[in-house]
mmCIF file of C-alpha atoms in Angstrom:
data_model
loop_
_atom_site.group_PDB
_atom_site.id
_atom_site.type_symbol
_atom_site.label_atom_id
_atom_site.label_comp_id
_atom_site.label_asym_id
_atom_site.label_seq_id
_atom_site.Cartn_x
_atom_site.Cartn_y
_atom_site.Cartn_z
ATOM 1 C CA MET A 1 -11.374 2.103 26.782
ATOM 2 C CA LYS A 2 -10.825 3.058 23.156
ATOM 3 C CA LYS A 3 -8.559 0.632 21.324
ATOM 4 C CA TYR A 4 -5.972 1.981 18.897
ATOM 5 C CA PHE A 5 -4.349 0.131 16.036
ATOM 6 C CA THR A 6 -0.902 0.785 14.601
ATOM 7 C CA ILE A 7 1.481 -1.177 12.438
ATOM 8 C CA PRO A 8 3.921 -2.937 14.814
ATOM 9 C CA TYR A 9 7.525 -1.814 14.727
ATOM 10 C CA LYS A 10 8.472 -5.372 13.806
ATOM 11 C CA VAL A 11 7.549 -4.164 10.322
ATOM 12 C CA LEU A 12 10.367 -1.622 10.560
ATOM 13 C CA TYR A 13 12.895 -4.374 11.273
ATOM 14 C CA LEU A 14 11.480 -6.342 8.349
ATOM 15 C CA GLN A 15 11.812 -3.310 6.097
ATOM 16 C CA ILE A 16 15.386 -2.624 7.218
ATOM 17 C CA LEU A 17 16.231 -6.167 6.135
ATOM 18 C CA ALA A 18 14.327 -5.617 2.900
ATOM 19 C CA HIS A 19 16.224 -2.412 2.133
ATOM 20 C CA LEU A 20 19.542 -4.150 2.783
ATOM 21 C CA GLY A 21 18.429 -6.829 0.346
ATOM 22 C CA LEU A 22 17.499 -4.177 -2.210
ATOM 23 C CA ALA A 23 20.935 -2.537 -1.831
ATOM 24 C CA TYR A 24 22.602 -5.883 -2.544
ATOM 25 C CA HIS A 25 20.231 -6.437 -5.461
ATOM 26 C CA LEU A 26 21.114 -3.048 -6.993
ATOM 27 C CA PHE A 27 24.820 -3.940 -7.142
ATOM 28 C CA TYR A 28 24.791 -7.675 -7.730
ATOM 29 C CA GLY A 29 21.379 -8.607 -9.131
ATOM 30 C CA ASP A 30 21.311 -10.419 -12.474
ATOM 31 C CA VAL A 31 18.772 -9.670 -15.211
ATOM 32 C CA TRP A 32 16.658 -12.700 -14.326
ATOM 33 C CA MET A 33 16.535 -11.542 -10.714
ATOM 34 C CA TRP A 34 15.219 -8.123 -11.758
ATOM 35 C CA ILE A 35 12.559 -9.756 -13.908
ATOM 36 C CA VAL A 36 11.423 -11.782 -10.887
ATOM 37 C CA SER A 37 11.396 -8.636 -8.736
ATOM 38 C CA LEU A 38 9.271 -6.777 -11.292
ATOM 39 C CA VAL A 39 6.743 -9.613 -11.525
ATOM 40 C CA VAL A 40 6.407 -9.800 -7.734
ATOM 41 C CA PHE A 41 6.203 -5.994 -7.520
ATOM 42 C CA VAL A 42 3.222 -5.978 -9.905
ATOM 43 C CA ILE A 43 1.424 -8.953 -8.349
ATOM 44 C CA SER A 44 1.808 -7.857 -4.732
ATOM 45 C CA GLY A 45 1.553 -4.132 -5.476
ATOM 46 C CA CYS A 46 -1.253 -3.946 -8.013
ATOM 47 C CA PHE A 47 -3.409 -6.934 -7.062
ATOM 48 C CA GLY A 48 -2.556 -6.929 -3.364
ATOM 49 C CA LEU A 49 -1.974 -3.382 -2.129
ATOM 50 C CA VAL A 50 -3.851 -1.206 -4.603
ATOM 51 C CA MET A 51 -6.776 -3.358 -5.711
ATOM 52 C CA THR A 52 -7.316 -5.125 -2.373
ATOM 53 C CA TYR A 53 -5.876 -3.174 0.573
ATOM 54 C CA HIS A 54 -6.763 0.246 -0.782
ATOM 55 C CA ARG A 55 -9.695 0.186 -3.153
ATOM 56 C CA LEU A 56 -11.470 -2.916 -1.866
ATOM 57 C CA LEU A 57 -10.888 -3.146 1.891
ATOM 58 C CA ALA A 58 -10.304 0.501 2.785
ATOM 59 C CA HIS A 59 -12.956 2.002 0.496
ATOM 60 C CA ASN A 60 -15.249 -0.867 -0.564
ATOM 61 C CA SER A 61 -15.221 0.702 -4.018
ATOM 62 C CA TRP A 62 -15.872 -2.511 -5.934
ATOM 63 C CA PRO A 63 -17.605 -5.855 -5.321
ATOM 64 C CA ALA A 64 -15.337 -8.876 -4.894
ATOM 65 C CA SER A 65 -15.868 -12.471 -3.918
ATOM 66 C CA SER A 66 -14.840 -13.753 -0.518
ATOM 67 C CA THR A 67 -12.152 -15.814 -2.243
ATOM 68 C CA TYR A 68 -10.612 -12.800 -3.936
ATOM 69 C CA ARG A 69 -10.704 -10.813 -0.688
ATOM 70 C CA LYS A 70 -8.638 -13.512 0.990
ATOM 71 C CA ILE A 71 -6.202 -14.034 -1.874
ATOM 72 C CA GLY A 72 -5.776 -10.291 -2.400
ATOM 73 C CA SER A 73 -5.215 -9.775 1.334
ATOM 74 C CA LEU A 74 -2.452 -12.389 1.305
ATOM 75 C CA LEU A 75 -0.843 -10.816 -1.771
ATOM 76 C CA GLY A 76 -0.888 -7.422 -0.086
ATOM 77 C CA SER A 77 0.467 -8.873 3.154
ATOM 78 C CA TYR A 78 3.452 -10.162 1.195
ATOM 79 C CA ALA A 79 4.536 -6.523 0.669
ATOM 80 C CA GLY A 80 5.551 -6.138 4.298
ATOM 81 C CA ILE A 81 3.660 -2.937 5.105
ATOM 82 C CA GLY A 82 1.455 -4.376 7.831
ATOM 83 C CA SER A 83 -1.705 -6.457 7.938
ATOM 84 C CA PRO A 84 -4.757 -5.436 5.874
ATOM 85 C CA MET A 85 -6.729 -4.672 9.030
ATOM 86 C CA VAL A 86 -4.246 -2.231 10.556
ATOM 87 C CA TRP A 87 -3.344 -0.649 7.211
ATOM 88 C CA THR A 88 -7.039 -0.050 6.537
ATOM 89 C CA ALA A 89 -7.549 1.557 9.956
ATOM 90 C CA VAL A 90 -4.718 4.013 9.354
ATOM 91 C CA HIS A 91 -5.846 4.757 5.816
ATOM 92 C CA ARG A 92 -9.459 5.385 6.748
ATOM 93 C CA ALA A 93 -8.245 7.750 9.477
ATOM 94 C CA HIS A 94 -6.136 9.499 6.843
ATOM 95 C CA HIS A 95 -9.230 10.171 4.745
ATOM 96 C CA LYS A 96 -11.303 11.285 7.715
ATOM 97 C CA PHE A 97 -8.676 13.755 8.943
ATOM 98 C CA VAL A 98 -6.869 14.408 5.659
ATOM 99 C CA ASP A 99 -4.185 17.121 5.782
ATOM 100 C CA THR A 100 -4.962 18.094 9.372
ATOM 101 C CA ALA A 101 -2.987 17.574 12.566
ATOM 102 C CA LYS A 102 -4.975 14.353 13.155
ATOM 103 C CA ASP A 103 -3.968 12.887 9.789
ATOM 104 C CA PRO A 104 -1.717 9.885 10.656
ATOM 105 C CA HIS A 105 0.579 10.535 7.690
ATOM 106 C CA SER A 106 0.362 14.156 6.601
ATOM 107 C CA PRO A 107 3.687 15.533 5.254
ATOM 108 C CA GLU A 108 2.453 19.046 5.999
ATOM 109 C CA HIS A 109 2.214 18.326 9.719
ATOM 110 C CA LEU A 110 4.716 15.502 10.250
ATOM 111 C CA GLY A 111 7.361 16.350 7.683
ATOM 112 C CA PHE A 112 8.400 14.730 4.408
ATOM 113 C CA ALA A 113 11.026 12.329 5.779
ATOM 114 C CA ARG A 114 8.898 10.962 8.599
ATOM 115 C CA VAL A 115 5.940 10.278 6.327
ATOM 116 C CA GLN A 116 8.055 8.837 3.510
ATOM 117 C CA PHE A 117 9.921 6.367 5.703
ATOM 118 C CA LEU A 118 7.719 5.953 8.797
ATOM 119 C CA GLY A 119 4.345 7.274 7.688
ATOM 120 C CA MET A 120 2.460 3.997 8.018
ATOM 121 C CA PHE A 121 3.298 3.785 11.735
ATOM 122 C CA GLY A 122 0.528 6.234 12.570
ATOM 123 C CA GLN A 123 -2.272 4.994 14.785
ATOM 124 C CA ALA A 124 -6.032 4.851 14.301
ATOM 125 C CA GLY A 125 -8.981 3.954 16.478
ATOM 126 C CA GLY A 126 -10.823 0.677 16.166
ATOM 127 C CA GLU A 127 -13.987 2.527 15.181
ATOM 128 C CA HIS A 128 -12.515 2.831 11.675
ATOM 129 C CA ILE A 129 -12.478 -0.948 11.112
ATOM 130 C CA ILE A 130 -15.543 -2.323 12.879
ATOM 131 C CA ASP A 131 -16.354 -4.344 9.734
ATOM 132 C CA MET A 132 -12.913 -5.962 9.668
ATOM 133 C CA LEU A 133 -12.875 -6.691 13.392
ATOM 134 C CA ARG A 134 -15.866 -8.940 12.717
ATOM 135 C CA ASP A 135 -13.993 -10.784 9.955
ATOM 136 C CA LYS A 136 -12.307 -13.893 11.378
ATOM 137 C CA PHE A 137 -9.954 -14.244 8.408
ATOM 138 C CA GLN A 138 -8.710 -10.669 8.780
ATOM 139 C CA THR A 139 -8.280 -10.865 12.551
ATOM 140 C CA ASN A 140 -6.319 -14.111 12.192
ATOM 141 C CA LEU A 141 -4.192 -12.627 9.405
ATOM 142 C CA ASN A 142 -3.439 -9.696 11.682
ATOM 143 C CA ARG A 143 -2.575 -12.022 14.584
ATOM 144 C CA TYR A 144 -0.291 -14.295 12.547
ATOM 145 C CA TYR A 145 1.099 -11.679 10.174
ATOM 146 C CA PHE A 146 4.738 -12.151 11.186
ATOM 147 C CA HIS A 147 4.439 -15.912 11.388
ATOM 148 C CA LEU A 148 3.438 -15.756 7.728
ATOM 149 C CA HIS A 149 6.494 -13.666 6.843
ATOM 150 C CA ILE A 150 8.848 -15.979 8.718
ATOM 151 C CA LEU A 151 7.391 -18.928 6.807
ATOM 152 C CA VAL A 152 7.697 -17.175 3.426
ATOM 153 C CA GLY A 153 11.261 -16.099 4.156
ATOM 154 C CA ILE A 154 12.321 -19.625 5.157
ATOM 155 C CA VAL A 155 10.713 -21.117 2.040
ATOM 156 C CA TRP A 156 12.583 -18.761 -0.300
ATOM 157 C CA LEU A 157 15.884 -19.341 1.534
ATOM 158 C CA VAL A 158 15.485 -23.104 1.251
ATOM 159 C CA ILE A 159 14.599 -22.968 -2.444
ATOM 160 C CA ASN A 160 17.288 -20.454 -3.431
ATOM 161 C CA PRO A 161 18.873 -17.618 -1.421
ATOM 162 C CA ALA A 162 18.847 -15.470 -4.571
ATOM 163 C CA LEU A 163 15.046 -15.747 -4.615
ATOM 164 C CA PHE A 164 14.962 -14.644 -0.982
ATOM 165 C CA ILE A 165 16.457 -11.375 -2.217
ATOM 166 C CA CYS A 166 14.811 -10.830 -5.606
ATOM 167 C CA ALA A 167 11.369 -12.350 -4.955
ATOM 168 C CA TYR A 168 10.968 -11.216 -1.363
ATOM 169 C CA LEU A 169 13.227 -8.505 0.043
ATOM 170 C CA ALA A 170 13.755 -6.261 -2.993
ATOM 171 C CA PRO A 171 10.078 -6.000 -4.036
ATOM 172 C CA MET A 172 9.125 -5.380 -0.414
ATOM 173 C CA ALA A 173 11.485 -2.401 -0.156
ATOM 174 C CA LEU A 174 10.400 -1.001 -3.533
ATOM 175 C CA LEU A 175 6.724 -1.212 -2.589
ATOM 176 C CA TRP A 176 7.421 0.549 0.712
ATOM 177 C CA GLU A 177 9.273 3.432 -0.956
ATOM 178 C CA ILE A 178 7.102 3.911 -4.033
ATOM 179 C CA GLY A 179 3.892 3.386 -2.072
ATOM 180 C CA GLY A 180 5.089 5.806 0.600
ATOM 181 C CA SER A 181 5.790 8.431 -2.024
ATOM 182 C CA VAL A 182 2.052 8.669 -2.707
ATOM 183 C CA ASN A 183 1.607 9.921 0.867
ATOM 184 C CA THR A 184 4.373 12.500 0.448
ATOM 185 C CA ILE A 185 4.773 13.657 -3.150
ATOM 186 C CA ASN A 186 1.056 13.539 -3.873
ATOM 187 C CA HIS A 187 0.216 15.752 -0.914
ATOM 188 C CA LEU A 188 2.818 18.347 -1.862
ATOM 189 C CA PHE A 189 3.340 18.488 -5.648
ATOM 190 C CA GLY A 190 1.307 18.083 -8.818
ATOM 191 C CA TYR A 191 -1.911 19.293 -10.391
ATOM 192 C CA LYS A 192 -5.653 19.063 -9.772
ATOM 193 C CA ASN A 193 -8.458 18.593 -12.258
ATOM 194 C CA LYS A 194 -10.657 20.653 -9.964
ATOM 195 C CA GLU A 195 -10.187 22.591 -6.754
ATOM 196 C CA ASN A 196 -11.359 20.941 -3.562
ATOM 197 C CA PRO A 197 -10.825 22.758 -0.237
ATOM 198 C CA LYS A 198 -11.338 19.515 1.701
ATOM 199 C CA HIS A 199 -7.861 18.169 0.885
ATOM 200 C CA HIS A 200 -4.407 19.122 -0.387
ATOM 201 C CA ALA A 201 -3.889 16.067 -2.571
ATOM 202 C CA TYR A 202 -2.436 16.367 -6.068
ATOM 203 C CA ASN A 203 -2.201 14.263 -9.197
ATOM 204 C CA ASN A 204 1.369 13.427 -10.144
ATOM 205 C CA PRO A 205 2.351 11.484 -13.301
ATOM 206 C CA ILE A 206 5.464 10.018 -11.650
ATOM 207 C CA THR A 207 3.547 8.091 -9.000
ATOM 208 C CA GLY A 208 0.542 7.759 -11.294
ATOM 209 C CA TYR A 209 2.427 5.627 -13.798
ATOM 210 C CA MET A 210 4.828 3.953 -11.370
ATOM 211 C CA PHE A 211 2.219 2.779 -8.868
ATOM 212 C CA PHE A 212 -0.688 1.435 -10.868
ATOM 213 C CA GLY A 213 -2.794 4.616 -10.924
ATOM 214 C CA GLU A 214 -2.430 5.590 -7.260
ATOM 215 C CA GLY A 215 -0.677 8.813 -8.228
ATOM 216 C CA TRP A 216 -3.872 10.372 -9.579
ATOM 217 C CA HIS A 217 -4.366 11.172 -5.940
ATOM 218 C CA ALA A 218 -6.441 14.338 -6.136
ATOM 219 C CA ASN A 219 -8.942 12.419 -8.245
ATOM 220 C CA HIS A 220 -9.045 9.723 -5.578
ATOM 221 C CA HIS A 221 -9.622 12.166 -2.722
ATOM 222 C CA ASP A 222 -12.339 13.882 -4.742
ATOM 223 C CA ASP A 223 -14.163 10.564 -5.168
ATOM 224 C CA PRO A 224 -12.722 7.877 -2.851
ATOM 225 C CA LEU A 225 -15.568 5.438 -3.470
ATOM 226 C CA ASN A 226 -14.792 5.237 -7.181
ATOM 227 C CA TYR A 227 -12.856 2.097 -8.120
ATOM 228 C CA THR A 228 -10.798 4.017 -10.670
ATOM 229 C CA THR A 229 -8.666 7.146 -10.276
ATOM 230 C CA LYS A 230 -8.714 7.979 -13.979
ATOM 231 C CA GLN A 231 -10.431 11.186 -15.121
ATOM 232 C CA LYS A 232 -8.355 12.359 -18.092
ATOM 233 C CA TRP A 233 -7.365 10.128 -21.014
ATOM 234 C CA TRP A 234 -3.667 10.259 -20.099
ATOM 235 C CA GLU A 235 -4.266 9.258 -16.476
ATOM 236 C CA PHE A 236 -3.682 5.546 -16.988
ATOM 237 C CA ASP A 237 -4.958 3.500 -14.043
ATOM 238 C CA LEU A 238 -3.796 -0.107 -14.319
ATOM 239 C CA ALA A 239 -5.480 -1.134 -11.053
ATOM 240 C CA GLY A 240 -8.770 0.385 -12.166
ATOM 241 C CA LEU A 241 -8.516 -1.447 -15.469
ATOM 242 C CA MET A 242 -7.875 -4.755 -13.703
ATOM 243 C CA ILE A 243 -10.812 -4.165 -11.364
ATOM 244 C CA LYS A 244 -13.054 -3.510 -14.349
ATOM 245 C CA LEU A 245 -11.990 -6.831 -15.833
ATOM 246 C CA VAL A 246 -12.454 -8.946 -12.703
ATOM 247 C CA LYS A 247 -15.400 -7.398 -10.868
#
């Protein structure tokens, strides 16, 4: 029987808590708390989600050591969008079936709101992640994903409840919303450097600059195995620059 993978709905409960924390942070957060949130947003978002989840694990677009793969996977897991293994399965299915009815998060077929807020809850077959199913670290990280979040949450609460909000909940909610906007905005609005009938992805400066180069999305779909999304001089790709420095 074919096995399907999807991000558990426990992630939704985690994100509801994170969004409540972000709402509190917006009204009552001090300057130092916002600085902490920004630092965590960059570390978990750029080094974890973009460099590791997306460009390394999902596309194998750059060579990385086993140590970096593990550290980057943990940094990405901190963002609360699901384990690297399940996220990769859904993303690889997205590329295989991009902008069709089988695309697990196509705004054209599922609607803007569903993809923006629930898009990562699509499912994908295990055939998309055969390599990761053979990786003991990744399978264990998938199995104990929520145990890890419970531990992290308790640690921040014990150290300082303010850090539980600004170093954990608020960045998690921001990464969910800004990361999700790449799946919505960038498949509906923007420009292309060249026409490609295989996808409806667009480049958009808003998500391009806000999310470490992920918003140059048409470029990425044109060449998904390239570690950088930059084609024009103004298309700044922070993640691609970091990969160039560390690979």
